[in-house]
Every structure is written in structure tokens, then in C-alpha cells.
Coordinates of C-alpha atoms and ligand atoms in Angstrom, one line a residue:
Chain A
X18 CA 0.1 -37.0 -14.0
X19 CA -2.6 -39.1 -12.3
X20 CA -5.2 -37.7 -14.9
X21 CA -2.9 -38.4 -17.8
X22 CA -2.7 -41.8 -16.6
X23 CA -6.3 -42.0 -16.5
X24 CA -6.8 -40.4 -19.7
X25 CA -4.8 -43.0 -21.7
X26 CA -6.4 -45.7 -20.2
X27 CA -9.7 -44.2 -21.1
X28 CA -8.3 -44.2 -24.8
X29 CA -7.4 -47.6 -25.0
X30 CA -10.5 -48.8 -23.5
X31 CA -12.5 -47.0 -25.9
X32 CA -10.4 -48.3 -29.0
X33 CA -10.3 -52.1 -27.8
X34 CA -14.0 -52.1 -27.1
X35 CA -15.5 -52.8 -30.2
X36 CA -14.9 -53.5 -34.2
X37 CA -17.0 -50.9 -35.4
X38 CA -14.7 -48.1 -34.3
X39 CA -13.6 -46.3 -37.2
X40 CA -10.7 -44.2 -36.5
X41 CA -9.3 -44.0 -39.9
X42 CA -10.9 -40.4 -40.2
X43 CA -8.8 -39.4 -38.3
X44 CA -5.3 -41.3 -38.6
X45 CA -2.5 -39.2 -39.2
X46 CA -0.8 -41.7 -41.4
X47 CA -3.6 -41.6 -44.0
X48 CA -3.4 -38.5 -45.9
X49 CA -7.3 -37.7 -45.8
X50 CA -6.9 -38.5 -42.0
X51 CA -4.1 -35.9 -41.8
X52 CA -6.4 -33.5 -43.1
X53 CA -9.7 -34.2 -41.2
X54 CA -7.4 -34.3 -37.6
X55 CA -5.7 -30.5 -38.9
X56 CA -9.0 -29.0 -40.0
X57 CA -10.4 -30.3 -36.3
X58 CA -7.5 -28.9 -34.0
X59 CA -7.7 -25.8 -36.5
X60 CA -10.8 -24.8 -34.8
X61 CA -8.3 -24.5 -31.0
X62 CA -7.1 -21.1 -32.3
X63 CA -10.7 -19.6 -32.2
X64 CA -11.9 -21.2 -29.4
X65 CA -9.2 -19.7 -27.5
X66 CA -9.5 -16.2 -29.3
X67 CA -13.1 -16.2 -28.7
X68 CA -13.0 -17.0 -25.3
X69 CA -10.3 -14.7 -24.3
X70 CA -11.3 -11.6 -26.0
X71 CA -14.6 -12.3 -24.4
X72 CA -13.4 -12.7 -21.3
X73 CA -11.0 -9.2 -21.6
X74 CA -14.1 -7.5 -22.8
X75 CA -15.8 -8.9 -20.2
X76 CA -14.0 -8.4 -16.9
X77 CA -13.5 -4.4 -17.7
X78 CA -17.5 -4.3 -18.3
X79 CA -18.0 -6.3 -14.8
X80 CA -15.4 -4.5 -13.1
X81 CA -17.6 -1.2 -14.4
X82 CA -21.0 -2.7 -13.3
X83 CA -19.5 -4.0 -10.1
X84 CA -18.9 -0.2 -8.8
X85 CA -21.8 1.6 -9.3
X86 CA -23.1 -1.5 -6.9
X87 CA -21.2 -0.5 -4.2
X88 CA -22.3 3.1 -4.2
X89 CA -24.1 4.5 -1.2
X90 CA -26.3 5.8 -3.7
X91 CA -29.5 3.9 -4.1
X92 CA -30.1 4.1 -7.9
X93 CA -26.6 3.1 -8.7
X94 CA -27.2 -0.1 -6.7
X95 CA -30.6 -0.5 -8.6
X96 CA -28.5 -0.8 -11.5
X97 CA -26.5 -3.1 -10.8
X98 CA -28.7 -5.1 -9.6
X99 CA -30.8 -5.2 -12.8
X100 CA -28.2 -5.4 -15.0
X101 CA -26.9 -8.6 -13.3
X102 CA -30.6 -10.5 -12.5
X103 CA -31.6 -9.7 -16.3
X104 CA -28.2 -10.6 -18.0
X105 CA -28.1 -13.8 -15.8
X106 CA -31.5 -15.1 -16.2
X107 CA -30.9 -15.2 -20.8
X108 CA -29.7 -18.3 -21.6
X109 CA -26.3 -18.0 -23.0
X110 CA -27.5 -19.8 -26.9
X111 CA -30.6 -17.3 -26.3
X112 CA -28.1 -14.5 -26.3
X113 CA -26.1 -15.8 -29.3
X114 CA -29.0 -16.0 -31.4
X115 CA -30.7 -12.6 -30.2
X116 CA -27.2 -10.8 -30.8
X117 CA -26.3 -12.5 -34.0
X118 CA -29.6 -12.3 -35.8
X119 CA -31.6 -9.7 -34.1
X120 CA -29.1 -6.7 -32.9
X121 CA -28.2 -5.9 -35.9
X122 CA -31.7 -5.2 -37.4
X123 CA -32.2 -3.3 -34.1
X124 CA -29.1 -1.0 -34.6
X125 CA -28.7 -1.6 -38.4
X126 CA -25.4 -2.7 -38.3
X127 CA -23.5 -6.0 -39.7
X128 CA -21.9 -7.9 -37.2
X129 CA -19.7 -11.0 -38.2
X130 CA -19.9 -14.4 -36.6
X131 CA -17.0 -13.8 -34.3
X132 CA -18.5 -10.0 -32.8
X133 CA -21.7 -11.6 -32.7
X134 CA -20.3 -14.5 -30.4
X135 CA -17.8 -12.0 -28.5
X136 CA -20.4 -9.9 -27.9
X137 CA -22.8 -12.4 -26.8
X138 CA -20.2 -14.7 -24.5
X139 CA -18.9 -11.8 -23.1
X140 CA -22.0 -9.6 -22.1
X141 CA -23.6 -13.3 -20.1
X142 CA -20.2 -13.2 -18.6
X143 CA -20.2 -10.0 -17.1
X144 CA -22.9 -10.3 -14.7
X145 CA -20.9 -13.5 -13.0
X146 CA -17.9 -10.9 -13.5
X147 CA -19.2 -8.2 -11.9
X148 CA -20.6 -10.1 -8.7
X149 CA -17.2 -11.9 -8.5
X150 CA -16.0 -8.2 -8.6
X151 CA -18.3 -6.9 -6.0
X152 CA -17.4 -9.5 -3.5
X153 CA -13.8 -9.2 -4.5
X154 CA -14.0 -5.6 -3.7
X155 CA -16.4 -5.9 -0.5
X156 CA -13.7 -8.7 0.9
X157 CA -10.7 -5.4 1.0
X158 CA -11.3 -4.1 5.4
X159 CA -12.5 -0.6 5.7
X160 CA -9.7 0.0 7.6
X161 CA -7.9 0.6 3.8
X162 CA -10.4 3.1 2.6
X163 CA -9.7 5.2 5.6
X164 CA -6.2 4.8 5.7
X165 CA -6.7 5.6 1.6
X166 CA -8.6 8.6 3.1
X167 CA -6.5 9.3 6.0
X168 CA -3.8 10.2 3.2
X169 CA -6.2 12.6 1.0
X170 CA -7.2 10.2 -1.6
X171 CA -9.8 10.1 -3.8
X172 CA -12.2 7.7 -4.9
X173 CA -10.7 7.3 -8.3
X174 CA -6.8 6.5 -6.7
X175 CA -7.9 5.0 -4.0
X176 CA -9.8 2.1 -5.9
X177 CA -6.5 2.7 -8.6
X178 CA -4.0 2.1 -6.4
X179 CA -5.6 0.7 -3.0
X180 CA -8.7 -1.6 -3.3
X181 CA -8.8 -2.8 -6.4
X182 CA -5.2 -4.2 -6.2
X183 CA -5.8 -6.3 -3.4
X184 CA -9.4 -6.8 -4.7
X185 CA -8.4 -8.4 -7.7
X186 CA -5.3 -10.6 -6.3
X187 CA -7.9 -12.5 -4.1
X188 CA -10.5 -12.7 -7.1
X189 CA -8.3 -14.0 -9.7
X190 CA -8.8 -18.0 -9.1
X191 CA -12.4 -17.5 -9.7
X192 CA -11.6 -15.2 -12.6
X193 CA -9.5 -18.3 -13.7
X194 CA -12.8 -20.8 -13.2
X195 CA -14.6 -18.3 -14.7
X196 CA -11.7 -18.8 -18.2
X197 CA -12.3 -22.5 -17.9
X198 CA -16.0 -21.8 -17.9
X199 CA -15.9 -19.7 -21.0
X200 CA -13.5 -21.8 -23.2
X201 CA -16.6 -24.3 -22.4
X202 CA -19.5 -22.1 -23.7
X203 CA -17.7 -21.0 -26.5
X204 CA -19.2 -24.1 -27.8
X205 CA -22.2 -22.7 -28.3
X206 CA -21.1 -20.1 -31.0
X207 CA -21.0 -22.9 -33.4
X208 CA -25.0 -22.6 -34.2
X209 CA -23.8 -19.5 -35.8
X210 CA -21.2 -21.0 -37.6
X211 CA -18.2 -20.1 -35.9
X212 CA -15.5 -22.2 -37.0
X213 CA -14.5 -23.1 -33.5
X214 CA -13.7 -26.5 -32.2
X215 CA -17.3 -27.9 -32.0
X216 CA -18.8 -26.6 -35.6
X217 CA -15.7 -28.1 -37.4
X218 CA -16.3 -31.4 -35.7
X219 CA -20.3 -30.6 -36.8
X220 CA -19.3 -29.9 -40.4
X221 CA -16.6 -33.0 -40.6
X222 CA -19.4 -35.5 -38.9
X223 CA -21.4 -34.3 -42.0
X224 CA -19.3 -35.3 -44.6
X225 CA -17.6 -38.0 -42.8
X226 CA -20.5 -39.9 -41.2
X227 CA -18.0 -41.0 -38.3
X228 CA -20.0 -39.0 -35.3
X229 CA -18.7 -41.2 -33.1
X230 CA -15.2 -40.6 -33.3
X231 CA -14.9 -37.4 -34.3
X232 CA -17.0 -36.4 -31.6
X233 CA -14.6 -38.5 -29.2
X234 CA -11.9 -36.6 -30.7
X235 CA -13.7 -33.3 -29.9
X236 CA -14.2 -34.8 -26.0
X237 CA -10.4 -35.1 -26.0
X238 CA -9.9 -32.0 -27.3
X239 CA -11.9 -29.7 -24.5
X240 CA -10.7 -32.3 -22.0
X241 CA -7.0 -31.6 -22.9
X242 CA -7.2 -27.9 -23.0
X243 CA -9.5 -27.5 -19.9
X244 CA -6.7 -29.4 -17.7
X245 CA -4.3 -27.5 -19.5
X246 CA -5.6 -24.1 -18.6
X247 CA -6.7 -25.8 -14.8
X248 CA -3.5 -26.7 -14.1
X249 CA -2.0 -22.5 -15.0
X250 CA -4.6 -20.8 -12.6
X251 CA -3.5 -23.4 -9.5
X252 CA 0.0 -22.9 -10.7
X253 CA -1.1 -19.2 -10.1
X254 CA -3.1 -19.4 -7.1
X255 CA -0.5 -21.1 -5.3
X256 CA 1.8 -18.5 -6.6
X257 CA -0.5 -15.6 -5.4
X258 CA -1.0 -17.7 -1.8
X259 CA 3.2 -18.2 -1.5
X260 CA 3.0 -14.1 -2.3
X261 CA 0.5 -13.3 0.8
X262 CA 2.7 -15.2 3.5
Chain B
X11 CA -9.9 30.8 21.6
X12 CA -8.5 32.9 19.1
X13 CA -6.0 31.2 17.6
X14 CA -7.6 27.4 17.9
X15 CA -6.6 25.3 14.4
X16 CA -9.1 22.6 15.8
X17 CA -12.8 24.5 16.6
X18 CA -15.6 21.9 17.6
X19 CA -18.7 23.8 18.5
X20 CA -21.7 21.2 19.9
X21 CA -21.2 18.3 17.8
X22 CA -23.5 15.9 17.7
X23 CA -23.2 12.6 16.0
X24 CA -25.8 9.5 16.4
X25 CA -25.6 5.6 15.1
X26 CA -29.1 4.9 14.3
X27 CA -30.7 5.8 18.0
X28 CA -27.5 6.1 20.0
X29 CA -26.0 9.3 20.0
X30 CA -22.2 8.3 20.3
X31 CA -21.4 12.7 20.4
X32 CA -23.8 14.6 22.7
X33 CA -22.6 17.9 22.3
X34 CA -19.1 17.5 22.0
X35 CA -16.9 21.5 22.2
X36 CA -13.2 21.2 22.1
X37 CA -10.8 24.0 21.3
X38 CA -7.3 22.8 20.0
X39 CA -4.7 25.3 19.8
X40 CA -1.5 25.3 17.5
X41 CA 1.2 23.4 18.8
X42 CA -1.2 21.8 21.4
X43 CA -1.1 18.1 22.5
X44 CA -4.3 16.9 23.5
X45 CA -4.4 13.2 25.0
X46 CA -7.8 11.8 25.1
X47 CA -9.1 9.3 27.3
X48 CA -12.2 7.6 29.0
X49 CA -14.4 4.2 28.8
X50 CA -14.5 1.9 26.1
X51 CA -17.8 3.2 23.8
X52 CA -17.3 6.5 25.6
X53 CA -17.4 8.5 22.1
X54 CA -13.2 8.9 22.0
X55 CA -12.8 7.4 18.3
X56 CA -15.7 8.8 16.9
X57 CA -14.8 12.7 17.9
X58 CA -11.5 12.3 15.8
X59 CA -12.7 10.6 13.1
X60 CA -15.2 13.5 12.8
X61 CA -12.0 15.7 12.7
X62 CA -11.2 14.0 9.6
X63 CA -14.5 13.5 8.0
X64 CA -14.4 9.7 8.5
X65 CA -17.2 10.6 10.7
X66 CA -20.6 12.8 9.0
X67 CA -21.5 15.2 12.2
X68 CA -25.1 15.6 12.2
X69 CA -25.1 18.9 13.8
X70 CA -22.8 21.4 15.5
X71 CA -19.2 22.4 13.7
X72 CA -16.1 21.7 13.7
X73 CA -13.7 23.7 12.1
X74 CA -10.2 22.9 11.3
X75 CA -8.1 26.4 10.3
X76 CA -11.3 28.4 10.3
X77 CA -12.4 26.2 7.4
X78 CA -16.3 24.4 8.6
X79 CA -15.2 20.1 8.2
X80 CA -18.0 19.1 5.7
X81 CA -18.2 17.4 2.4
X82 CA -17.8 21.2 -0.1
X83 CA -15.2 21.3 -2.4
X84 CA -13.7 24.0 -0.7
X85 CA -13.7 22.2 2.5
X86 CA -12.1 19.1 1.4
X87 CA -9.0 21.1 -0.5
X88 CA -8.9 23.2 2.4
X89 CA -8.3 19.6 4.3
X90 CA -6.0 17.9 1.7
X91 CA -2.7 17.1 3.7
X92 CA -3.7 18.9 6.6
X93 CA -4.9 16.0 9.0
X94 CA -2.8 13.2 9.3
X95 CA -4.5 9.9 11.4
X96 CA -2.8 7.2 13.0
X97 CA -5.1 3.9 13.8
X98 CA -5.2 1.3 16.5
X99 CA -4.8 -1.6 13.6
X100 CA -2.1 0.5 11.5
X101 CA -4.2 0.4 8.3
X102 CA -1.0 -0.1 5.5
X103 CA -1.5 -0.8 1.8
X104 CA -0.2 -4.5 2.3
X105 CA 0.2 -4.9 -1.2
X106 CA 2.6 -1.7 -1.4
X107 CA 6.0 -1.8 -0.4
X108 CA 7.1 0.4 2.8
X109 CA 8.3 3.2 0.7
X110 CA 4.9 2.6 -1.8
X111 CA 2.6 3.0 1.3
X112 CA 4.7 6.0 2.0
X113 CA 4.6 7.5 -1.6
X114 CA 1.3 7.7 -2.6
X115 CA -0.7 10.0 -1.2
X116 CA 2.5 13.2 -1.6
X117 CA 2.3 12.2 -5.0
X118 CA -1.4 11.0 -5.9
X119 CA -2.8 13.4 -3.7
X120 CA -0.3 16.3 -3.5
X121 CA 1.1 16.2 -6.9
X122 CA 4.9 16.0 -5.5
X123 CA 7.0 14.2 -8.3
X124 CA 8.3 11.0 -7.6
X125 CA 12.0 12.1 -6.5
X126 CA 10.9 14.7 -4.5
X127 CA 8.3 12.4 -2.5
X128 CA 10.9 9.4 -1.9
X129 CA 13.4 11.9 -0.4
X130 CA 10.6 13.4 2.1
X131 CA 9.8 9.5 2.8
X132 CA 13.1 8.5 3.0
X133 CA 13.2 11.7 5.7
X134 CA 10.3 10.5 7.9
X135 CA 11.2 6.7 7.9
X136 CA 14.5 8.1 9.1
X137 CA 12.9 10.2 11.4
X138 CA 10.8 6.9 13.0
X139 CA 14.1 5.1 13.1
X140 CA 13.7 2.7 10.1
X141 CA 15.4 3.7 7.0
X142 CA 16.7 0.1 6.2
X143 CA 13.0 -1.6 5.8
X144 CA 12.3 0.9 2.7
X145 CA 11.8 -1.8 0.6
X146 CA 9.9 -4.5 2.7
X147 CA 6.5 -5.2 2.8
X148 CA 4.3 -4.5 6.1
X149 CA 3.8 -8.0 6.6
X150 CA 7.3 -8.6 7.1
X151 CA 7.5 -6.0 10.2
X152 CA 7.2 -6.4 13.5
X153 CA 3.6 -4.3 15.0
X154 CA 5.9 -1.9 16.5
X155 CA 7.7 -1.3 13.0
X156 CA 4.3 -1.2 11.2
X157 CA 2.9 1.6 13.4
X158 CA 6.1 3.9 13.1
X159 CA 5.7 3.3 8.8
X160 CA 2.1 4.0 9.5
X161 CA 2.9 7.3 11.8
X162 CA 5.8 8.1 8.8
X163 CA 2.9 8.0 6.0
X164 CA 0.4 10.6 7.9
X165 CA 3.5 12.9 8.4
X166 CA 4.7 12.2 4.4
X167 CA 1.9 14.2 3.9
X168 CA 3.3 17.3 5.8
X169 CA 0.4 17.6 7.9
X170 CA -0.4 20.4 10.6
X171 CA -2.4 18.6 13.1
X172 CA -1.5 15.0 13.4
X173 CA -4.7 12.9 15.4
X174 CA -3.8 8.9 16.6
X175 CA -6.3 6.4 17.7
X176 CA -5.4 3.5 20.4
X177 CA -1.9 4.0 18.8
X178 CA -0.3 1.1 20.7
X179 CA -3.3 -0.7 21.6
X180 CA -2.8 -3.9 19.4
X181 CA 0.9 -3.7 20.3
X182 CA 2.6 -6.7 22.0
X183 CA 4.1 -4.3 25.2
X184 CA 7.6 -4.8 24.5
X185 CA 6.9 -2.7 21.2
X186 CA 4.8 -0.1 22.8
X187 CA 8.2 1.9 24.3
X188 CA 9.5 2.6 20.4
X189 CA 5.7 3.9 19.0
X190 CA 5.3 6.3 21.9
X191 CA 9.1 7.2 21.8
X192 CA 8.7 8.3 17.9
X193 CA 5.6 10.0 19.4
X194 CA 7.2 11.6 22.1
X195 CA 10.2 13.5 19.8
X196 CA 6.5 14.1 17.1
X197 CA 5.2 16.1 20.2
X198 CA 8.8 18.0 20.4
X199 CA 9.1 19.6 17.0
X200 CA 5.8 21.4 18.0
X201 CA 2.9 19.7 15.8
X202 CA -0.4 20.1 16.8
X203 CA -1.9 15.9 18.5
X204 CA -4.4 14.6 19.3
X205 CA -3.7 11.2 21.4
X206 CA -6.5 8.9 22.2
X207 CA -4.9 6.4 24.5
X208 CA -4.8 4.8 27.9
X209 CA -1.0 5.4 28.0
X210 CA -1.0 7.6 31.1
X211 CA 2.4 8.2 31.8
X212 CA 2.7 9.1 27.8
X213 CA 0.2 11.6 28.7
X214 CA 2.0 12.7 31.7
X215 CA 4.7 13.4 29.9
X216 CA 3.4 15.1 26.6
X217 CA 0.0 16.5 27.1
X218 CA -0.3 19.9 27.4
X219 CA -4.4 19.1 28.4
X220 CA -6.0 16.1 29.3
X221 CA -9.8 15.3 28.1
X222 CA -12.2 12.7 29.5
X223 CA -15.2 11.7 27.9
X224 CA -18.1 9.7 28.8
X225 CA -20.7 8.4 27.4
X226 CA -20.6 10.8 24.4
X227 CA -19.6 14.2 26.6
X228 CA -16.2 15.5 27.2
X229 CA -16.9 15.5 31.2
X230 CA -13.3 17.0 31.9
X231 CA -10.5 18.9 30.4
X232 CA -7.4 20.0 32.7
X233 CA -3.7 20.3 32.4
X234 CA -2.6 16.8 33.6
X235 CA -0.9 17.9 36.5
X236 CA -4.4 18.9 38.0
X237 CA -6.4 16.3 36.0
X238 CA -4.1 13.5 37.6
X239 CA -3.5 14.6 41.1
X240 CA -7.0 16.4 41.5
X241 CA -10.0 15.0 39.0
X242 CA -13.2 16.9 39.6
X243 CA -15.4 14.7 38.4
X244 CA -16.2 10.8 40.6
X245 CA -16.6 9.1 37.1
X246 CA -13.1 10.2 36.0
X247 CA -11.5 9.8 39.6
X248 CA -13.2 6.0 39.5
X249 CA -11.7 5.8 35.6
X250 CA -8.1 6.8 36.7
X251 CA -8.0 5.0 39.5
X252 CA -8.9 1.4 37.1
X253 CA -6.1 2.0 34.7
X254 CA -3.5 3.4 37.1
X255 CA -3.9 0.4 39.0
X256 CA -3.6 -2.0 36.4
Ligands
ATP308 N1 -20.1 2.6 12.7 C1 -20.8 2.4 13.8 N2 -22.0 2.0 13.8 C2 -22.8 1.8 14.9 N3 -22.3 2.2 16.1 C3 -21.1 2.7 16.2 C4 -20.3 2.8 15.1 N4 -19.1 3.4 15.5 C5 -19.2 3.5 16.8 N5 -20.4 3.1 17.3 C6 -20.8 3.2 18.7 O1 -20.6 4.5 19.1 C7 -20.1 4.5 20.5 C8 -18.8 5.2 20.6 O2 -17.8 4.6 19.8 P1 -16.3 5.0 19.8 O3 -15.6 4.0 18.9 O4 -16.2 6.4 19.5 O5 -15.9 4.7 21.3 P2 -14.5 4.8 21.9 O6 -14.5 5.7 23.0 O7 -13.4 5.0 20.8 O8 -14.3 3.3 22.5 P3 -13.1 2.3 22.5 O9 -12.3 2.6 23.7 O10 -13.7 0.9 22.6 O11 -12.4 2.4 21.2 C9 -19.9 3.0 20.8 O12 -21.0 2.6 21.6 C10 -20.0 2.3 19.5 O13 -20.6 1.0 19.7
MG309 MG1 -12.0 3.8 19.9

């Protein structure tokens, strides 16, 4: 509510502050307005699809790195450990770029802009996944393996049905930070020309020569989506911390 | 002994340079209740959790039904059901509902369908006095509760030697009475126990022999009239004589 508040003020500020504002690019009552403000919110529906289908893809590849980790067997661990030091030291537009215009003359395939910028958000987000994973899992007592033991499980149900349960109840607020952070990125797929939030502001500054409010527009648009999805994983968290009591 | 189901020959079992077994032999026959007992760090955890495999042996054997305890294929199936374990901290599946916790491992592990498995846990939660709290969550039980769901999981299983660590240690002592009377009527139906626990007059009443270790060694083993009136040995007369008096 408080943010709102602030938010509104923010607005007005803005507006007041000087004559050379020029929001008629995007004023709903105009009709080229109408149509510059729909083609700009049109790009929400791929920013959200590209950031939650990289997000699904990636926590099941974290969740797979994140095991071998915990093994008691020394080259298992080794690959974790690579895998998460060299994903997390490419720079996530590096990775865009590499998958988008060099993987598929590597594995002569086509990829399309989307793939290329699932593939790419997804794979920089697994490493963060699968160390949020690991300490998830590491945080469940040993006393539940043995228990898990105790009644003839094996490793398969006992991570099933045991560990990663609890595991993944106490990891899911920073698998929620983790969402906020991708809707964020996301941003960078519009160097490849996804037609997410950020290129569509890119392509209507082009044409429009009004950077400075369509970009404001843009700020308002992240800002108001970001608080949006904040707000459901507290509204969750507190759920999951009412549920442990 | 001919027909022991538990056969520890020599085990030895070391934590980096401290050996917590030194040659641990203990002969467990059917139907036997063994109550276990000795200093803190005396080796008393660690000889049943090498029962179960919790514990790697390093050398000696143990045998449970003739079958060598190690990590073969044929030893584990051989194991599957057969040892049920009861710890000091309880050990539910918090997440799981009572009747979840008791579930799982007759049907994950033993392949029972799921009728079949919630009438055998219905059975046992009966048979530990708590039918009604089938649906709650462990966190919503008193210890004492917890521990009897905990004791009605291992036996779910259908297990032939039943092993229980510091069952009522982290009890508050007004709950201690109901754990050790569920294990009292246990010890009646004629399963095979072993009791680590500082619970004497439980032992007095249940034990068919009484073991003291110390530091890593089983030092005694009598029946416990003999072991309580008459202890051979000055470490275990001095041992007796703290927690009697206490
Ligand atoms: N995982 C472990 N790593 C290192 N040392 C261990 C481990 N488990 C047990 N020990 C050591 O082995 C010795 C025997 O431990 P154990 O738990 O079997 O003793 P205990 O007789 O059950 O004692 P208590 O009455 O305190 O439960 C102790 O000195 C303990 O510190
Ligand atoms: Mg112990």
C-alpha cells in the first residue's frame, strides 16, 4: 500500500517536472497512443513465458546437478562443482549471444529466439539453482536419512518422498527471489530480438523518438510486475512458516 | 550359539583414530531381550547402528539370520524389513502425516498395497495406544506420543529383531512410563530387542541378559539378576552404583 503510495507520487513528480515531457505516445485517449501503450504491455506475456519456462527448465536441471554434489563419491562432487563455477563465471548476455548465434553452428541445428533465450536464461540459472538445492537438501538432519533407512528405503524414495519434500519447502522463498531475478534478466534476450518487454520499448523509441518516456513506461512496467510477483512468494512464505508451527 | 539371529564376531569400527568398537562379540538369540548399557562414548550406539548398516564395520562380522551385514545386494534384501530401529530423537517424516510416516516404508519398500499397509498401521498405532492421532502431524504430539508412532513405524515393517537407542532419553519423565510400557507388552509377544538405555528397572523387568560396555568393549554380559546384585567387574559395579543412586 505504502509502495503504491509512493509510486503515484513518483508519477506525478515526474509528469509536473518539466514541459518537455511528451506523454502523448503513449495516451490511451489518442488512437496512435492506444496502440504504442498495447504493443508495449504486449511484450508482459513473453517476459513472463520466458522467464517461467526458464525457470521450470531450470530448477529440474539444478535439482539434477545439486545431487551428484552430495555424493560421497569424489568425481560426482567434481562435477558439480565445475558445472556450477563455469556456468556462474559466463556472463548471462555472453550466454545469450553464444547460444543464439554460436550453438547452433556447433550442433547444426536452428534455434528460434525464444529456445535460444530459454536455453540461455535457464542454463546461467541452474547453477544458482542447484547450490540453492544443495544447501536446501544439506539443511534436512541426518536423523531423516536414517529414519528413511531404518524403514528399508532407498536412495531414490528416500530423496522422493523424505528429503526432498522438506528440502524444497524451506528453499522455495529463495526459489521465489530467484523468479523475481529472472523476470529481470529476461531483459537481456531483447539483443536477440525477443519481443519481450524491453525490445518492444527498443523498437517503439526507434520510431517514436520519445526514449524518455517510453522507457519510463518500461521502469513502470518491471517495477509493477516485480512487486506484483514479491508480494505472492511472502504471501507464500508466510503461508509455508504458518504450516511449520 | 546355534540358533543366534544376531552373530557379531570381533567387530571393529574406528572414527578417524578412535576406535569407538574394539572387538565387539555378541550373540543374540531369537526371542532374546538384550538391554544395553554403560558410559556415555562407551561404544553403545555405535554397536547397533552397525546392526543395521548405519554403521560401516571395518573388520570382524556380524551376521543377522546367518546373512554377513555388508553393503551386497544379497545382504541388503536379505535385511529389508528385518531390523526395525527406534532413536533417542524419534526421527519422524515431519512433513508426513502420522499414518504417512507409518505407510511408507510397507508400501515403498515392501510393496504392500496401500489398503493392506493402512490396516497393518492402523494395527500397530492401536497396538501403541494411539489410534485417534492417525491423521495428525508429529509436531502436534506430545514426545511420549511421538516415540510410540516412531516404535509403531519400525514394527509396520514386520520386523524380527527390533533394536532402540536412548528410547526415552529426550523424554520429559512423566512420558517415559507410556514408551517403556508399549515396550514392555513389545518384549511379551516374543520379538527379538535390543535396548540401549539407562532405564534400570525397565531392564530389570525385561531383559533376559544385561551387557556393559566400556570404552568400545562389551566388559560384561549376565542375566540381570546376577549382573545387578553381583557385577564382576569394579568399572560396572562403580557405573551401577551412579545411576542407581540418582
Ligand atoms: N560419526 C562419528 N564421528 C566421529 N566420532 C563418532 C561418531 N559417532 C560416534 N563417535 C564417537 O564414538 C564413540 C562412541 O560413540 P557412541 O555414540 O557409540 O557412544 P554411546 O555409548 O552411544 O554414548 P552415549 O551414551 O553418549 O550415546 C564416542 O566417543 C563418539 O564421540
Ligand atoms: Mg548413544
Amino acid at each position: 500500500m505504502m509502495r503504491a503510495a509512493l509510486l503515484a507520487a513518483l508519477a506525478l513528480l515526474l509528469g509536473g517536472c518539466s514541459a518537455d515531457w511528451g506523454w502523448y505516445v503513449v495516451d490511451p485517449s489518442t488512437q496512435t497512443g492506444w496502440t504504442n501503450l498495447k504493443f508495449l504491455l504486449g511484450g508482459l506475456y513473453y517476459t513472463i513465458l520466458l522467464s517461467l519456462t526458464a525457470i521450470a527448465i531450470s530448477v529440474v536441471v539444478g535439482l539434477l546437478v545439486a545431487l551428484p554434489g552430495l555424493s560421497q563419491y569424489r568425481a560426482l562432487r567434481a562435477f558439480n562443482r565445475v558445472y556450477v563455477e563455469v556456468v556462474r563465471s559466463v556472463p548471462i548476455l555472453v550466454l545469450i549471444l553464444w547460444v543464439y548465434y554460436g550453438l547452433p553452428q556447433v550442433m547444426d541445428i536452428t534455434i528460434g529466439v525464444f529456445w535460444a533465450g530459454v536455453i540461455a536464461l535457464a542454463l546461467s540459472d541452474s547453477a544458482f539453482q542447484a547450490e540453492i538445492f544443495r544447501a536446501g537438501i544439506q539443511s534436512v538432519d541426518r536423523g531423516q536419512y536414517e529414519a528413511a533407512q531404518s524403514v528399508s528405503l532407498g536412495y531414490v524414495d528416500t530423496m522422493r518422498y523424505v528429503i526432498l519434500p522438506q528440502a524444497i519447502r524451506r528453499i522455495l522463498p529463495a526459489l521465489g527471489n530467484q523468479l523475481v531475478y529472472m523476470l529481470k534478466m529476461s531483459s537481456l534476450v531483447s539483443v536477440i530480438g525477443m519481443q519481450e518487454l524491453t525490445r518492444r520499448a527498443n523498437e517503439l523509441v526507434v520510431t517514436e523518438y520519445r526514449p524518455l518516456e517510453i522507457y519510463t513506461v518500461l521502469v513502470l512496467e518491471y517495477l509493477v510486475l516485480i512487486l506484483i510477483v514479491s508480494a505472492l512468494v511472502r504471501r507464500l512464505e508466510r503461508r509455508l512458516r504458518a504450516d511449520e508451527r | 550359539m546355534a540358533d543366534a539371529i544376531i552373530s557379531a564376531r570381533d567387530v571393529i569400527k574406528s572414527f578417524g583414530d578412535f576406535r569407538a568398537l574394539d572387538a565387539v562379540s555378541l550373540d543374540v538369540a531369537r526371542g532374546e531381550r538384550v538391554v544395553v548399557c554403560g558410559p556415555s562414548g562407551s561404544g553403545k550406539s555405535t554397536l547397533i547402528r552397525c546392526i543395521n548398516r548405519l554403521e560401516r564395520h571395518e573388520a570382524g562380522t556380524i551376521a543377522v539370520n546367518g546373512v554377513p551385514v555388508d553393503d551386497s545386494r544379497r545382504s541388503r534384501e536379505a535385511r529389508r524389513g528385518t531390523v526395525g530401529m527406534v532413536f533417542q530423537q524419534f526421527n519422524l517424516f515431519p512433513h508426513l502425516t502420522v499414518l504417512d510416516n507409518l505407510t511408507l516404508g510397507p508400501m515403498r519398500a515392501l510393496r504392500k498395497p496401500e489398503d493392506e499397509a493402512r490396516e497393518i498401521a492402523m494395527r500397530y498405532l492401536a497396538r501403541v495406544r494411539i489410534p485417534e492421532q492417525a491423521d495428525k502431524y508429529p509436531r502436534q504430539l506430545s514426545g511420549g506420543q511421538q516415540q510410540r508412532v516412531a516404535i509403531a513405524r519400525s514394527l509396520c515393517m514386520e520386523p524380527e529383531i527390533m533394536l532402540f537407542d536412548e528410547p526415552t532419553s529426550a523424554l520429559d519423565p512423566e512420558m517415559i512410563g507410556e514408551v517403556l510400557a508399549v515396550m514392555t507388552e513389545l518384549a511379551r509377544t516374543g520379538m527379538t530387542m535390543i535396548v540401549v538405555t539407562h532405564e534400570m528397572g525397565f531392564a530389570r523387568g525385561v531383559a533376559d541378559t544385561m551387557v556393559f560396555m566400556d570404552r568400545g568393549r562389551i566388559v560384561e554380559t549376565a542375566p540381570p539378576a546376577r549382573f545387578f546384585a553381583a557385577p564382576e567387574t569394579e568399572r560396572c559395579r562403580d557405573f551401577l552404583q551412579k545411576i542407581l543412586h540418582h
